[in-house]
XYZ file of C-alpha atoms in Angstrom:
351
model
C 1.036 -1.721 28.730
C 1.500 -3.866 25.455
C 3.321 -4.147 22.132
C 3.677 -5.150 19.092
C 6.901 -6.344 17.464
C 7.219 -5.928 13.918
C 11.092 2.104 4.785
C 5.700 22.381 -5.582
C 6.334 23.674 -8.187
C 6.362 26.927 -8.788
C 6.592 29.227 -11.203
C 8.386 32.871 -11.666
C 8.012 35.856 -14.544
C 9.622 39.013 -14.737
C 8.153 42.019 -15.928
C 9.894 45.010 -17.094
C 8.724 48.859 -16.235
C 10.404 50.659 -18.572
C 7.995 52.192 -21.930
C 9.214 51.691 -25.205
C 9.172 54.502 -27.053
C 7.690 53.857 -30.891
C 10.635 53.655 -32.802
C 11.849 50.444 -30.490
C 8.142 48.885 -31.204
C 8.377 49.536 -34.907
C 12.329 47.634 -34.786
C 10.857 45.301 -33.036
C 8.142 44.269 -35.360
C 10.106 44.463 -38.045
C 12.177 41.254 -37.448
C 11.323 38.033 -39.215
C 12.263 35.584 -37.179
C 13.507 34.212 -33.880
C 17.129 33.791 -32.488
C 17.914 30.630 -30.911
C 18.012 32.017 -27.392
C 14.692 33.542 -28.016
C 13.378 29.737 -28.977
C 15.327 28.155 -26.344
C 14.101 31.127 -23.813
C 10.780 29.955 -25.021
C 10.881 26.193 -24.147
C 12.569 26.535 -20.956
C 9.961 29.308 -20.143
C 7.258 26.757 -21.034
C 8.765 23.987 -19.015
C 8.984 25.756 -15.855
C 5.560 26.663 -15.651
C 2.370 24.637 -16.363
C 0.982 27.361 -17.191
C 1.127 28.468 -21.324
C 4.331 31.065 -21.782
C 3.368 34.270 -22.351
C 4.803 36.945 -24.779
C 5.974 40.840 -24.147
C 1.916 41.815 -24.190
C 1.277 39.264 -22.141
C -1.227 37.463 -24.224
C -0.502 33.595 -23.740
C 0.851 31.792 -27.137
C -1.408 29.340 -28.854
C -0.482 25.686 -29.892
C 0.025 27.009 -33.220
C 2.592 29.521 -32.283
C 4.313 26.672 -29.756
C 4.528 24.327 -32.245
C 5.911 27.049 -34.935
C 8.823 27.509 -32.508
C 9.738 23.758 -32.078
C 9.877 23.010 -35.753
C 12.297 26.318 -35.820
C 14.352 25.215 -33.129
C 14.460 21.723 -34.751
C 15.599 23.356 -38.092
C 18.611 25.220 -36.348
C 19.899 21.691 -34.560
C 19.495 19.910 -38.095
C 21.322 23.128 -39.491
C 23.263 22.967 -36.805
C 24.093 19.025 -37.040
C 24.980 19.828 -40.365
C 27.430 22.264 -39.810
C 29.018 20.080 -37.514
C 29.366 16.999 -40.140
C 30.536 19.108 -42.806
C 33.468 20.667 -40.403
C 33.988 16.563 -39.533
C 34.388 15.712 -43.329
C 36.408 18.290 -44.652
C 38.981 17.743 -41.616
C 39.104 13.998 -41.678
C 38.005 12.852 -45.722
C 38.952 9.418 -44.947
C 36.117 7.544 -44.466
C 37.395 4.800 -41.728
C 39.227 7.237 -40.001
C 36.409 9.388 -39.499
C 34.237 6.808 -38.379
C 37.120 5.617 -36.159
C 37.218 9.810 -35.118
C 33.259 9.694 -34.427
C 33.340 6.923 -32.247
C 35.999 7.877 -29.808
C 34.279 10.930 -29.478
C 31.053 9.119 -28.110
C 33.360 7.385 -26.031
C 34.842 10.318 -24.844
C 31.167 11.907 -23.898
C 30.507 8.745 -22.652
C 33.455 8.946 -19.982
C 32.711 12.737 -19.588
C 29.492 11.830 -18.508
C 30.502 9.108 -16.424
C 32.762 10.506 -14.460
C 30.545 13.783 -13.914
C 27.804 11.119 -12.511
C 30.496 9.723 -10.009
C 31.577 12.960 -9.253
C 27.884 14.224 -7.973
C 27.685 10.766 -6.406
C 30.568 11.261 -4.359
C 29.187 14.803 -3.121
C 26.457 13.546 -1.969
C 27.669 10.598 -0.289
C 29.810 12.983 1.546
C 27.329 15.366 2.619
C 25.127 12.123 3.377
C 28.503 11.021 5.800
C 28.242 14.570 7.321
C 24.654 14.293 8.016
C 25.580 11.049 9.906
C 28.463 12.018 12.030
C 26.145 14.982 13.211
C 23.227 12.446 13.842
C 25.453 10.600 16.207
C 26.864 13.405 17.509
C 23.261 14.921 18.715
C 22.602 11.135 19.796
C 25.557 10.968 21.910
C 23.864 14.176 23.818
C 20.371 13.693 23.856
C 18.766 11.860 26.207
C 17.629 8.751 24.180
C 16.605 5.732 25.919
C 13.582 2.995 24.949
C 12.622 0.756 27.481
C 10.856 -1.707 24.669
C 13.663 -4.055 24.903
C 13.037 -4.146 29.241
C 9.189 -4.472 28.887
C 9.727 -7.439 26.301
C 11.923 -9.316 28.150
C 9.956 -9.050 31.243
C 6.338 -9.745 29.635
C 7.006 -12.119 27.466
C 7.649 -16.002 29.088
C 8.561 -17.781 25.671
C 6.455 -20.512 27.391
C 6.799 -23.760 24.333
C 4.096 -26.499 24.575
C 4.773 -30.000 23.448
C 2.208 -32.682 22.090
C 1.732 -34.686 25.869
C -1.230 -33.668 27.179
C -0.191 -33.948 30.944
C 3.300 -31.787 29.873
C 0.835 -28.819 28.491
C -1.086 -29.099 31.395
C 1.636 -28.980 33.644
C 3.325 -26.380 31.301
C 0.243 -24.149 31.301
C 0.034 -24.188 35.104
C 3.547 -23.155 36.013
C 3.184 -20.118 33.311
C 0.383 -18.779 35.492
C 2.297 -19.592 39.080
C 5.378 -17.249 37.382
C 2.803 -14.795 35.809
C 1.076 -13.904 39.173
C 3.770 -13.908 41.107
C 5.714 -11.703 39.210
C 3.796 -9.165 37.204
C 2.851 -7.171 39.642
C 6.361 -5.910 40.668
C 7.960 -6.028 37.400
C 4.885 -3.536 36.337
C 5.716 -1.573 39.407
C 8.967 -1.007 38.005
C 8.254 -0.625 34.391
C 5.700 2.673 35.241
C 8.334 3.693 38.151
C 10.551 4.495 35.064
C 7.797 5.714 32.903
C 7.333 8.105 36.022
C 10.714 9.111 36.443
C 11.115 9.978 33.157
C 8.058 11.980 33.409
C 9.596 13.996 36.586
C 12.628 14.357 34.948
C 11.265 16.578 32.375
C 8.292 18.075 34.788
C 9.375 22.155 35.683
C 9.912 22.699 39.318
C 7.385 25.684 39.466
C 4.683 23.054 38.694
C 5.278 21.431 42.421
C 3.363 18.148 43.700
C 0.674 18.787 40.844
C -0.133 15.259 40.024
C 1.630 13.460 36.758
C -1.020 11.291 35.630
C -2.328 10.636 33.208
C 0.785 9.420 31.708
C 0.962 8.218 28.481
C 4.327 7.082 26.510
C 5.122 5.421 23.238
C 8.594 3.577 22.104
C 9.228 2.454 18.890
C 12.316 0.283 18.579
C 14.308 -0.981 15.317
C 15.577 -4.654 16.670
C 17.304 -6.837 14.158
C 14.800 -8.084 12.011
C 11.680 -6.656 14.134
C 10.070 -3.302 15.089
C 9.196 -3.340 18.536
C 6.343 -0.968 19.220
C 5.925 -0.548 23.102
C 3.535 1.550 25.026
C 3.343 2.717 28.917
C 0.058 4.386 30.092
C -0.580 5.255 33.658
C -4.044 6.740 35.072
C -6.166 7.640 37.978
C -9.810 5.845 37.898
C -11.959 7.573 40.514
C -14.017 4.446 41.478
C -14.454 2.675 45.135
C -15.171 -1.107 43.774
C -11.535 -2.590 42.370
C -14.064 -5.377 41.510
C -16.000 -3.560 39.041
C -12.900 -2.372 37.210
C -10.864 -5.582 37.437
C -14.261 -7.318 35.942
C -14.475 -4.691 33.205
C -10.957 -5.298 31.926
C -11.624 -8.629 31.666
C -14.627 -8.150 29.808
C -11.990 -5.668 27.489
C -10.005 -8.628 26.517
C -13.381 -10.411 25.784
C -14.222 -8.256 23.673
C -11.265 -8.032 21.757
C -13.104 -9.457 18.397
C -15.619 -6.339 18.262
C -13.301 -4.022 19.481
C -11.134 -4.816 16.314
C -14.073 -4.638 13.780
C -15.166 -1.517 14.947
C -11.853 0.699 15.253
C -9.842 -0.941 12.797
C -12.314 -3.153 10.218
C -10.262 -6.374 10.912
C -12.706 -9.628 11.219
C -11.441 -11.438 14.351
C -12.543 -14.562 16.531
C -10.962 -16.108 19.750
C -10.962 -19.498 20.218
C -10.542 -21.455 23.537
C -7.681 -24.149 23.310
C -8.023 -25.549 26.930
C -10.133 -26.327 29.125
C -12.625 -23.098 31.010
C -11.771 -24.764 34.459
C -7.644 -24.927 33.614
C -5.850 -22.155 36.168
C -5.293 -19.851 33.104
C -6.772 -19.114 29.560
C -5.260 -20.786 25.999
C -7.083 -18.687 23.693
C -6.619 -18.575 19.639
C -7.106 -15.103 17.929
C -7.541 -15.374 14.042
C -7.461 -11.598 12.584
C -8.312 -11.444 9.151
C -8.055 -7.569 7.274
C -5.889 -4.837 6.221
C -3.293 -6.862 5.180
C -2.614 -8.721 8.524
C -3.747 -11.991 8.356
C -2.261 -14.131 11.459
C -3.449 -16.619 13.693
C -1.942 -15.804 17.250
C -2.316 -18.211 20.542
C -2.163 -16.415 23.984
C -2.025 -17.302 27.588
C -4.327 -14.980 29.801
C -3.636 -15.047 33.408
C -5.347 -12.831 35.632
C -5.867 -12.793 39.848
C -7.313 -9.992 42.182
C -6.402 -9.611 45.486
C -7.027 -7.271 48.084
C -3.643 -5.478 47.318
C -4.160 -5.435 43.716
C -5.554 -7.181 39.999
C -3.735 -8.631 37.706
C -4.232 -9.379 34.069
C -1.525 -10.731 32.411
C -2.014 -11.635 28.060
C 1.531 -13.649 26.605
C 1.998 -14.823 23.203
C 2.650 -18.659 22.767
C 5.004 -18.639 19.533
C 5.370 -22.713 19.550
C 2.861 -25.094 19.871
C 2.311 -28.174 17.530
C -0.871 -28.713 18.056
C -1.873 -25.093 17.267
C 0.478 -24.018 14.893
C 0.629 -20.142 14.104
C 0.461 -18.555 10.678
C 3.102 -17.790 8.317
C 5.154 -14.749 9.042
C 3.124 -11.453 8.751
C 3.300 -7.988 9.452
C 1.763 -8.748 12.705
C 3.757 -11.295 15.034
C 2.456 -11.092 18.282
C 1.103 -8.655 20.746
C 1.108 -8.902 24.730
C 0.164 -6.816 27.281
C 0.302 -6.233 31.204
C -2.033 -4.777 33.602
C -2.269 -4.173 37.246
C -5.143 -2.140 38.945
C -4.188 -0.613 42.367
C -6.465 0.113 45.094
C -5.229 3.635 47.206
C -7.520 6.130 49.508
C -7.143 9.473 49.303
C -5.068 10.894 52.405
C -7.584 14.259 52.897
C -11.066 12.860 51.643
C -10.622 9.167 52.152
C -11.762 8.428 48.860
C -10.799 5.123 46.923
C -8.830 5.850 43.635
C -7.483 3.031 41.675
């Protein structure tokens, strides 16, 4: 169990079935030029689609033609324009009060278009309200919980170190008394809920068919933090709780190669304490994709004949090991416990 706390186009034409009959061809060849809707038909046509526009024979224009209809569709705005200037001078010949005329009209279009832009924006920060009210409304229903905030809070020690030597020791020592003595049955309750949940949603017709492996992943938006929290559960089929308590610790050894080769991050652990101290004061350094962080952790581990224990917390203040700047990255910890149980019809040790 650990975690990690932390914003086609397409196209359409239409064809017609209908023949022409030869007189309608010869009518139709006979005109000289284009009609503005037939040039802006054109450029719309030609925007929609990547693809060149295509006349009534389907034969796709050329530049030549393309450019022959956007000089004539430039000539009817200038004619256009002009028109429009000559009906402005003739109804207002005095100079200043024209001008006066022409810019009270932009300011006019300038309003116009204003309050057309706050009009759209206040659609769709209604319909952006709606879409709210019914998100709350199914969250209200639905089942929702995240148990990140639970596994957090029960993981993670906030142990602080000071610069006495004696105080660390002492410090260090009374993390690991807390950590083995109370792991174990806070994990015990963390996967109870993981396996309630699990039943919860299981269908009766599926009866005392076992539930493992189970494997669940929160993702929780805190203040100013993700917190990314994971719960897997699972059956190993092995009789030696020795061998598999000595290969997890040899997991968290490993931790440096393990990163290189899944996720091409350059990482090295460094011991801050002493290797006969009750628990581990380690220093990873991860260096790649964009996360470099230096990150001190406490590793406590124990194995009994009831169970194993391994137990990784993130030291956030310590003077003499300062961590990094803020990154993307801030800490990771993690909980395991390994249970020994026999098999009530074959005997057999699971774990």
């Amino acid at each position: 169990m650990d975690f990690v706390p932390q914003t086609d186009s397409s196209s359409r034409s239409q064809s017609c079935s209908e023949a022409e009959s030869p007189t309608q061809s010869s009518k139709k060849r006979q005109r000289a030029s284009l009609t503005n809707e037939d040039i802006i038909a054109a450029i719309k046509g030609a925007t929609r689609s990547r693809r060149k526009p295509r006349i009534a024979n389907k034969t796709p224009l050329t530049a030549t033609h393309e450019l022959r209809l956007l000089r004539a569709q430039v000539a009817s705005m200038e004619q256009e324009l002009r028109g429009l200037q000559s009906k402005w001078t003739q109804q207002l010949p005095d100079k200043r009060v024209l001008t006066s005329a022409q810019r009270t009209a932009c300011k006019k279009r300038e309003v116009a278009v204003t309050e057309a832009a706050h009009a759209e924006l206040q659609e769709v920060h209604l319909q952006q309200q709606l879409m709210f009210a019914t998100l709350q409304a199914a969250i209200l229903r639905a089942p929702l919980h995240s148990s990140g905030q639970d596994i957090l809070k029960s993981l993670h020690f906030d142990t602080r170190f000071g610069h006495d030597p004696e105080e660390r020791s002492r410090m260090l020592s009374a993390h690991n008394e807390r950590s083995l003595a109370t792991v174990p049955s806070m994990m015990n309750r963390l996967t109870q809920m993981a396996v309630n949940k699990v039943l919860a949603l299981q269908d009766e017709a599926q009866g005392s068919k076992s539930i493992l492996p189970i494997s669940q992943i929160d993702i929780t938006g805190c203040k100013d933090y993700t917190l990314v929290t994971s719960v897997f559960m699972s059956e190993i089929p092995h009789n030696s709780v020795e061998d598999v308590y000595a290969a997890a610790l040899a997991y968290h050894d490993a931790i440096p190669a393990t990163m290189k080769r899944h996720f091409g991050v350059d990482a090295t652990r460094t011991r801050l304490n002493k290797a006969d101290a009750p628990a581990a004061y380690w220093r990873l350094t991860l260096d790649g994709v964009g996360l470099p962080a230096n990150v001190n952790h406490i590793l406590c581990s124990e194995l009994t004949p009831s169970h194993g224990v391994i137990h990784m917390d993130a030291v956030l203040d310590d003077p003499l090991y300062p961590t990094s700047q803020p990154s993307a990255l801030e800490f990771g910890i993690s909980g395991l416990t390994m249970t020994p149980r026999k098999d009530p019809l074959t005997e057999e040790l699971w774990l």
